[in-house]
């Protein structure tokens, strides 16, 4: 059994999944990442201007969905979820590339995050510059 | 509690974490992603040449490590793991951008994967072209 431990939560003005942008670059607001005190040491080095990838657990998602109409548009043919960014998937891990706007202790402000208020954060990674985009 | 369900396993000639490349572009070999029959429908649309991000669970990692010397080099100062790609971190999720070389039913061949043999796969996502690299 693989058990994830939330390391923090998203604090956002977005409260409704249906009306939230599908991707961060589609008009998502800035948001706070509020980390557990226990992981403060792991934040060392996270600074204003850093490009990071936030991994979340999309706890409102359905895990029994294997195919979707991309972007919830019935005009798009049914597609396997591994070819889409659908939140509904066997393990609904969200991948959010964002830029750090400011750091205040265990509170990190980031730009353009589409995850809704209360979403558990499970990891943060630096962006590596290379051939592929996220 | 958040429970991840492995959706498959990595089949690779890499069997030893210590000698495995740290990133896929650092000489990692091609490998097979072997998916569970239960998620076959979710693979629909995954085709040769596709750029995808494979998410794994790095089950040999230590979860109590919050700071590391990047790249295991003691000359590098201790850094919070969220600013590094260290496998050791509270939730050791691996993020691997790879290109699909071929698809044979539930077996997907990918190029340049640094995960070692037997590593559980937890998700696959398409690469979205935008401002940030992985």
Short mmCIF file of N, CA and C in Angstrom, two decimals, chain B:
data_model
loop_
_atom_site.label_atom_id
_atom_site.label_comp_id
_atom_site.label_asym_id
_atom_site.label_seq_id
_atom_site.Cartn_x
_atom_site.Cartn_y
_atom_site.Cartn_z
N UNK B 1 -6.83 9.95 4.84
CA UNK B 1 -5.70 9.20 4.30
C UNK B 1 -5.78 9.16 2.78
N UNK B 2 -4.65 9.34 2.14
CA UNK B 2 -4.58 9.33 0.68
C UNK B 2 -3.84 8.08 0.25
N UNK B 3 -4.52 7.25 -0.50
CA UNK B 3 -3.89 5.99 -0.90
C UNK B 3 -3.70 5.95 -2.41
N UNK B 4 -2.46 5.74 -2.85
CA UNK B 4 -2.17 5.60 -4.26
C UNK B 4 -2.31 4.14 -4.67
N UNK B 5 -2.84 3.92 -5.86
CA UNK B 5 -2.94 2.58 -6.42
C UNK B 5 -1.96 2.44 -7.57
N UNK B 6 -0.98 1.55 -7.48
CA UNK B 6 -0.09 1.36 -8.63
C UNK B 6 -0.91 0.94 -9.85
N UNK B 7 -0.62 1.57 -10.99
CA UNK B 7 -1.33 1.22 -12.22
C UNK B 7 -0.43 0.39 -13.14
N UNK B 8 0.78 0.14 -12.70
CA UNK B 8 1.72 -0.66 -13.48
C UNK B 8 3.10 -0.61 -12.84
N UNK B 9 4.06 -1.17 -13.57
CA UNK B 9 5.44 -1.22 -13.06
C UNK B 9 6.41 -0.92 -14.19
N UNK B 10 7.57 -0.40 -13.81
CA UNK B 10 8.66 -0.19 -14.76
C UNK B 10 9.42 -1.50 -14.94
N UNK B 11 9.71 -1.83 -16.20
CA UNK B 11 10.57 -2.98 -16.50
C UNK B 11 11.82 -2.42 -17.16
N UNK B 12 12.95 -2.51 -16.46
CA UNK B 12 14.17 -1.83 -16.92
C UNK B 12 15.39 -2.68 -16.63
N UNK B 13 16.45 -2.43 -17.39
CA UNK B 13 17.73 -3.09 -17.09
C UNK B 13 18.41 -2.45 -15.88
N UNK B 14 17.91 -1.28 -15.44
CA UNK B 14 18.46 -0.64 -14.24
C UNK B 14 17.91 -1.34 -13.00
N UNK B 15 18.82 -1.86 -12.17
CA UNK B 15 18.33 -2.57 -10.99
C UNK B 15 18.90 -1.98 -9.70
N UNK B 16 19.81 -1.05 -9.83
CA UNK B 16 20.50 -0.53 -8.66
C UNK B 16 20.38 0.98 -8.61
N UNK B 17 19.71 1.48 -7.57
CA UNK B 17 19.46 2.91 -7.48
C UNK B 17 20.76 3.72 -7.48
N UNK B 18 21.78 3.21 -6.80
CA UNK B 18 23.02 3.98 -6.65
C UNK B 18 23.69 4.25 -7.99
N UNK B 19 23.57 3.31 -8.92
CA UNK B 19 24.27 3.48 -10.19
C UNK B 19 23.35 4.01 -11.29
N UNK B 20 22.07 4.19 -10.98
CA UNK B 20 21.13 4.69 -12.00
C UNK B 20 21.40 6.17 -12.27
N UNK B 21 21.17 6.64 -13.51
CA UNK B 21 21.32 8.06 -13.79
C UNK B 21 20.33 8.86 -12.95
N UNK B 22 20.69 10.10 -12.61
CA UNK B 22 19.80 10.91 -11.78
C UNK B 22 18.65 11.51 -12.58
N UNK B 23 18.86 11.70 -13.88
CA UNK B 23 17.81 12.22 -14.75
C UNK B 23 17.80 11.43 -16.04
N UNK B 24 16.63 11.42 -16.70
CA UNK B 24 16.47 10.62 -17.91
C UNK B 24 17.43 11.01 -19.02
N UNK B 25 17.80 12.29 -19.06
CA UNK B 25 18.67 12.74 -20.16
C UNK B 25 20.14 12.47 -19.87
N UNK B 26 20.43 11.88 -18.72
CA UNK B 26 21.82 11.61 -18.35
C UNK B 26 22.18 10.16 -18.65
N UNK B 27 21.80 9.71 -19.84
CA UNK B 27 22.20 8.37 -20.26
C UNK B 27 21.31 7.24 -19.78
N UNK B 28 20.08 7.54 -19.41
CA UNK B 28 19.18 6.47 -18.97
C UNK B 28 18.75 5.61 -20.17
N UNK B 29 18.55 4.33 -19.93
CA UNK B 29 18.17 3.43 -21.03
C UNK B 29 16.68 3.52 -21.35
N UNK B 30 16.29 2.97 -22.48
CA UNK B 30 14.88 2.79 -22.76
C UNK B 30 14.33 1.74 -21.78
N UNK B 31 13.03 1.79 -21.54
CA UNK B 31 12.43 0.87 -20.57
C UNK B 31 10.99 0.59 -20.98
N UNK B 32 10.42 -0.45 -20.38
CA UNK B 32 9.00 -0.75 -20.60
C UNK B 32 8.17 -0.24 -19.43
N UNK B 33 7.02 0.32 -19.77
CA UNK B 33 5.98 0.56 -18.77
C UNK B 33 4.97 -0.57 -18.95
N UNK B 34 4.79 -1.36 -17.92
CA UNK B 34 3.88 -2.50 -18.02
C UNK B 34 2.65 -2.20 -17.16
N UNK B 35 1.53 -1.95 -17.84
CA UNK B 35 0.33 -1.49 -17.15
C UNK B 35 -0.56 -2.64 -16.71
N UNK B 36 -1.31 -2.40 -15.65
CA UNK B 36 -2.32 -3.35 -15.20
C UNK B 36 -3.43 -3.45 -16.25
N UNK B 37 -3.93 -4.66 -16.50
CA UNK B 37 -5.03 -4.79 -17.46
C UNK B 37 -6.22 -3.88 -17.11
N UNK B 38 -6.44 -3.63 -15.85
CA UNK B 38 -7.60 -2.83 -15.42
C UNK B 38 -7.58 -1.40 -15.95
N UNK B 39 -6.40 -0.88 -16.34
CA UNK B 39 -6.35 0.52 -16.79
C UNK B 39 -6.11 0.65 -18.29
N UNK B 40 -6.29 -0.45 -19.01
CA UNK B 40 -6.02 -0.44 -20.46
C UNK B 40 -6.78 0.68 -21.19
N UNK B 41 -8.04 0.89 -20.82
CA UNK B 41 -8.83 1.93 -21.50
C UNK B 41 -8.21 3.32 -21.34
N UNK B 42 -7.53 3.53 -20.23
CA UNK B 42 -6.93 4.85 -19.98
C UNK B 42 -5.74 5.12 -20.88
N UNK B 43 -5.19 4.06 -21.50
CA UNK B 43 -4.03 4.20 -22.40
C UNK B 43 -4.43 4.63 -23.81
N UNK B 44 -5.73 4.56 -24.09
CA UNK B 44 -6.20 4.91 -25.43
C UNK B 44 -5.71 6.29 -25.83
N UNK B 45 -5.03 6.39 -26.95
CA UNK B 45 -4.51 7.69 -27.39
C UNK B 45 -3.01 7.82 -27.17
N UNK B 46 -2.43 6.94 -26.37
CA UNK B 46 -0.97 6.95 -26.16
C UNK B 46 -0.33 6.26 -27.36
N UNK B 47 0.44 7.01 -28.13
CA UNK B 47 0.98 6.48 -29.38
C UNK B 47 2.46 6.76 -29.52
N UNK B 48 3.09 5.99 -30.37
CA UNK B 48 4.50 6.18 -30.70
C UNK B 48 4.77 7.64 -31.02
N UNK B 49 5.83 8.19 -30.39
CA UNK B 49 6.21 9.57 -30.64
C UNK B 49 5.62 10.56 -29.65
N UNK B 50 4.63 10.12 -28.87
CA UNK B 50 4.00 11.03 -27.90
C UNK B 50 4.99 11.40 -26.79
N UNK B 51 4.97 12.66 -26.39
CA UNK B 51 5.74 13.11 -25.22
C UNK B 51 4.83 13.05 -24.00
N UNK B 52 5.22 12.25 -23.03
CA UNK B 52 4.38 12.11 -21.84
C UNK B 52 5.24 12.30 -20.58
N UNK B 53 4.54 12.52 -19.49
CA UNK B 53 5.20 12.59 -18.19
C UNK B 53 4.72 11.38 -17.39
N UNK B 54 5.65 10.52 -17.03
CA UNK B 54 5.32 9.35 -16.23
C UNK B 54 5.54 9.70 -14.76
N UNK B 55 4.55 9.41 -13.93
CA UNK B 55 4.69 9.61 -12.49
C UNK B 55 4.87 8.24 -11.84
N UNK B 56 5.92 8.14 -11.04
CA UNK B 56 6.20 6.87 -10.35
C UNK B 56 6.20 7.09 -8.84
N UNK B 57 6.20 5.99 -8.13
CA UNK B 57 6.39 6.02 -6.67
C UNK B 57 7.78 5.43 -6.40
N UNK B 58 8.69 6.29 -5.92
CA UNK B 58 10.09 5.86 -5.73
C UNK B 58 10.20 5.11 -4.40
N UNK B 59 9.86 3.83 -4.48
CA UNK B 59 9.62 3.07 -3.24
C UNK B 59 10.88 2.73 -2.45
N UNK B 60 12.04 3.02 -3.00
CA UNK B 60 13.28 2.83 -2.21
C UNK B 60 13.70 4.10 -1.49
N UNK B 61 12.97 5.18 -1.68
CA UNK B 61 13.40 6.47 -1.13
C UNK B 61 13.12 6.56 0.37
N UNK B 62 13.84 7.47 1.04
CA UNK B 62 13.61 7.77 2.45
C UNK B 62 12.65 8.95 2.54
N UNK B 63 11.64 8.83 3.39
CA UNK B 63 10.60 9.87 3.47
C UNK B 63 10.85 10.84 4.62
N UNK B 64 11.88 10.58 5.44
CA UNK B 64 12.14 11.45 6.58
C UNK B 64 13.26 12.46 6.29
N UNK B 65 13.67 12.55 5.04
CA UNK B 65 14.75 13.46 4.67
C UNK B 65 14.15 14.78 4.16
N UNK B 66 14.55 15.89 4.78
CA UNK B 66 14.02 17.21 4.38
C UNK B 66 15.08 18.08 3.70
N UNK B 67 16.36 17.78 3.95
CA UNK B 67 17.43 18.55 3.31
C UNK B 67 18.50 17.59 2.80
N UNK B 68 19.07 17.89 1.66
CA UNK B 68 20.10 17.03 1.06
C UNK B 68 21.21 17.89 0.47
N UNK B 69 22.34 17.24 0.23
CA UNK B 69 23.38 17.83 -0.59
C UNK B 69 23.01 17.50 -2.04
N UNK B 70 22.64 18.48 -2.87
CA UNK B 70 22.18 18.16 -4.23
C UNK B 70 23.16 17.27 -4.98
N UNK B 71 22.61 16.32 -5.70
CA UNK B 71 23.35 15.34 -6.50
C UNK B 71 24.32 14.52 -5.66
N UNK B 72 24.00 14.37 -4.37
CA UNK B 72 24.81 13.56 -3.45
C UNK B 72 26.25 14.05 -3.38
N UNK B 73 26.47 15.32 -3.70
CA UNK B 73 27.82 15.88 -3.70
C UNK B 73 27.97 16.74 -2.44
N UNK B 74 28.84 16.31 -1.54
CA UNK B 74 28.99 17.02 -0.26
C UNK B 74 29.50 18.44 -0.47
N UNK B 75 30.05 18.72 -1.65
CA UNK B 75 30.52 20.08 -1.94
C UNK B 75 29.33 21.02 -2.13
N UNK B 76 28.16 20.47 -2.45
CA UNK B 76 26.95 21.30 -2.58
C UNK B 76 26.33 21.50 -1.20
N UNK B 77 25.98 22.74 -0.85
CA UNK B 77 25.42 22.99 0.49
C UNK B 77 24.07 22.30 0.68
N UNK B 78 23.77 21.97 1.95
CA UNK B 78 22.48 21.36 2.27
C UNK B 78 21.35 22.25 1.76
N UNK B 79 20.39 21.63 1.09
CA UNK B 79 19.29 22.36 0.43
C UNK B 79 17.99 21.64 0.75
N UNK B 80 16.93 22.40 0.93
CA UNK B 80 15.61 21.80 1.14
C UNK B 80 15.23 20.93 -0.05
N UNK B 81 14.67 19.76 0.22
CA UNK B 81 14.39 18.81 -0.88
C UNK B 81 13.41 19.37 -1.91
N UNK B 82 12.56 20.34 -1.52
CA UNK B 82 11.61 20.88 -2.50
C UNK B 82 12.31 21.74 -3.56
N UNK B 83 13.58 22.09 -3.33
CA UNK B 83 14.38 22.78 -4.35
C UNK B 83 15.28 21.83 -5.11
N UNK B 84 15.11 20.53 -4.90
CA UNK B 84 15.94 19.53 -5.57
C UNK B 84 15.04 18.44 -6.16
N UNK B 85 15.66 17.60 -7.00
CA UNK B 85 14.94 16.45 -7.52
C UNK B 85 15.32 15.18 -6.76
N UNK B 86 15.87 15.32 -5.57
CA UNK B 86 16.18 14.16 -4.72
C UNK B 86 15.00 13.18 -4.65
N UNK B 87 15.29 11.89 -4.72
CA UNK B 87 14.24 10.89 -4.52
C UNK B 87 13.77 10.90 -3.07
N UNK B 88 14.70 11.19 -2.16
CA UNK B 88 14.36 11.24 -0.73
C UNK B 88 13.59 12.53 -0.45
N UNK B 89 12.33 12.39 0.00
CA UNK B 89 11.44 13.52 0.26
C UNK B 89 10.17 12.96 0.89
N UNK B 90 9.33 13.82 1.51
CA UNK B 90 8.17 13.28 2.24
C UNK B 90 7.26 12.39 1.39
N UNK B 91 7.00 12.78 0.15
CA UNK B 91 6.21 11.94 -0.77
C UNK B 91 7.04 11.71 -2.03
N UNK B 92 7.76 10.59 -2.08
CA UNK B 92 8.72 10.36 -3.17
C UNK B 92 8.05 9.98 -4.49
N UNK B 93 7.43 11.00 -5.11
CA UNK B 93 6.82 10.83 -6.43
C UNK B 93 7.87 11.20 -7.48
N UNK B 94 8.12 10.30 -8.41
CA UNK B 94 9.06 10.57 -9.49
C UNK B 94 8.34 11.17 -10.68
N UNK B 95 8.98 12.16 -11.32
CA UNK B 95 8.40 12.84 -12.48
C UNK B 95 9.36 12.61 -13.65
N UNK B 96 8.91 11.89 -14.67
CA UNK B 96 9.82 11.48 -15.73
C UNK B 96 9.26 11.87 -17.10
N UNK B 97 9.78 12.92 -17.72
CA UNK B 97 9.36 13.24 -19.09
C UNK B 97 10.04 12.28 -20.06
N UNK B 98 9.25 11.56 -20.82
CA UNK B 98 9.81 10.57 -21.76
C UNK B 98 9.02 10.60 -23.06
N UNK B 99 9.63 10.03 -24.10
CA UNK B 99 8.93 9.89 -25.37
C UNK B 99 8.55 8.43 -25.57
N UNK B 100 7.35 8.20 -26.08
CA UNK B 100 6.87 6.84 -26.33
C UNK B 100 7.54 6.29 -27.59
N UNK B 101 8.19 5.13 -27.46
CA UNK B 101 8.87 4.51 -28.61
C UNK B 101 7.95 3.52 -29.31
N UNK B 102 7.12 2.80 -28.54
CA UNK B 102 6.17 1.87 -29.15
C UNK B 102 5.14 1.45 -28.12
N UNK B 103 4.02 0.94 -28.63
CA UNK B 103 2.94 0.49 -27.76
C UNK B 103 2.54 -0.91 -28.19
N UNK B 104 2.56 -1.86 -27.24
CA UNK B 104 2.13 -3.23 -27.53
C UNK B 104 1.12 -3.63 -26.48
N UNK B 105 -0.13 -3.26 -26.70
CA UNK B 105 -1.18 -3.56 -25.72
C UNK B 105 -0.92 -2.80 -24.45
N UNK B 106 -0.76 -3.54 -23.34
CA UNK B 106 -0.54 -2.88 -22.05
C UNK B 106 0.93 -2.62 -21.78
N UNK B 107 1.79 -2.87 -22.77
CA UNK B 107 3.23 -2.61 -22.62
C UNK B 107 3.63 -1.43 -23.49
N UNK B 108 4.18 -0.41 -22.84
CA UNK B 108 4.57 0.81 -23.55
C UNK B 108 6.07 1.01 -23.39
N UNK B 109 6.77 1.07 -24.54
CA UNK B 109 8.22 1.27 -24.52
C UNK B 109 8.50 2.77 -24.52
N UNK B 110 9.36 3.23 -23.62
CA UNK B 110 9.69 4.66 -23.57
C UNK B 110 11.20 4.86 -23.61
N UNK B 111 11.62 6.04 -24.06
CA UNK B 111 13.04 6.37 -24.20
C UNK B 111 13.55 7.07 -22.95
N UNK B 112 14.75 6.64 -22.50
CA UNK B 112 15.47 7.41 -21.48
C UNK B 112 14.75 7.55 -20.16
N UNK B 113 14.51 6.41 -19.49
CA UNK B 113 13.82 6.46 -18.18
C UNK B 113 14.81 6.04 -17.09
N UNK B 114 14.98 6.90 -16.07
CA UNK B 114 15.98 6.63 -15.02
C UNK B 114 15.42 5.82 -13.85
N UNK B 115 14.11 5.52 -13.87
CA UNK B 115 13.53 4.73 -12.78
C UNK B 115 14.01 3.28 -12.87
N UNK B 116 14.22 2.66 -11.72
CA UNK B 116 14.77 1.31 -11.74
C UNK B 116 13.68 0.24 -11.85
N UNK B 117 14.12 -0.94 -12.20
CA UNK B 117 13.22 -2.07 -12.44
C UNK B 117 12.28 -2.30 -11.25
N UNK B 118 11.00 -2.44 -11.55
CA UNK B 118 10.03 -2.74 -10.49
C UNK B 118 9.37 -1.52 -9.89
N UNK B 119 9.83 -0.32 -10.25
CA UNK B 119 9.25 0.90 -9.68
C UNK B 119 7.77 1.01 -10.04
N UNK B 120 6.89 1.22 -9.05
CA UNK B 120 5.47 1.36 -9.36
C UNK B 120 5.18 2.63 -10.17
N UNK B 121 4.31 2.50 -11.16
CA UNK B 121 3.82 3.65 -11.93
C UNK B 121 2.49 4.08 -11.32
N UNK B 122 2.30 5.39 -11.15
CA UNK B 122 1.05 5.85 -10.55
C UNK B 122 0.21 6.74 -11.48
N UNK B 123 0.84 7.31 -12.51
CA UNK B 123 0.06 8.14 -13.44
C UNK B 123 0.88 8.38 -14.71
N UNK B 124 0.18 8.76 -15.77
CA UNK B 124 0.80 9.20 -17.02
C UNK B 124 0.02 10.41 -17.49
N UNK B 125 0.73 11.47 -17.88
CA UNK B 125 0.05 12.69 -18.35
C UNK B 125 0.70 13.14 -19.65
N UNK B 126 -0.08 13.80 -20.50
CA UNK B 126 0.53 14.36 -21.71
C UNK B 126 1.34 15.60 -21.35
N UNK B 127 2.36 15.87 -22.13
CA UNK B 127 3.09 17.12 -21.99
C UNK B 127 2.24 18.24 -22.56
N UNK B 128 2.11 19.34 -21.83
CA UNK B 128 1.45 20.53 -22.37
C UNK B 128 2.53 21.51 -22.76
N UNK B 129 2.46 22.00 -23.98
CA UNK B 129 3.46 22.97 -24.43
C UNK B 129 3.14 24.33 -23.84
N UNK B 130 4.03 24.83 -23.02
CA UNK B 130 3.86 26.20 -22.52
C UNK B 130 5.16 26.73 -21.97
N UNK B 131 5.06 27.75 -21.12
CA UNK B 131 6.28 28.50 -20.79
C UNK B 131 7.31 27.72 -19.99
N UNK B 132 6.88 26.76 -19.15
CA UNK B 132 7.84 26.14 -18.25
C UNK B 132 8.26 24.75 -18.72
N UNK B 133 9.51 24.42 -18.47
CA UNK B 133 9.97 23.06 -18.71
C UNK B 133 9.70 22.22 -17.47
N UNK B 134 9.79 20.88 -17.62
CA UNK B 134 9.60 20.03 -16.43
C UNK B 134 10.81 20.10 -15.55
#
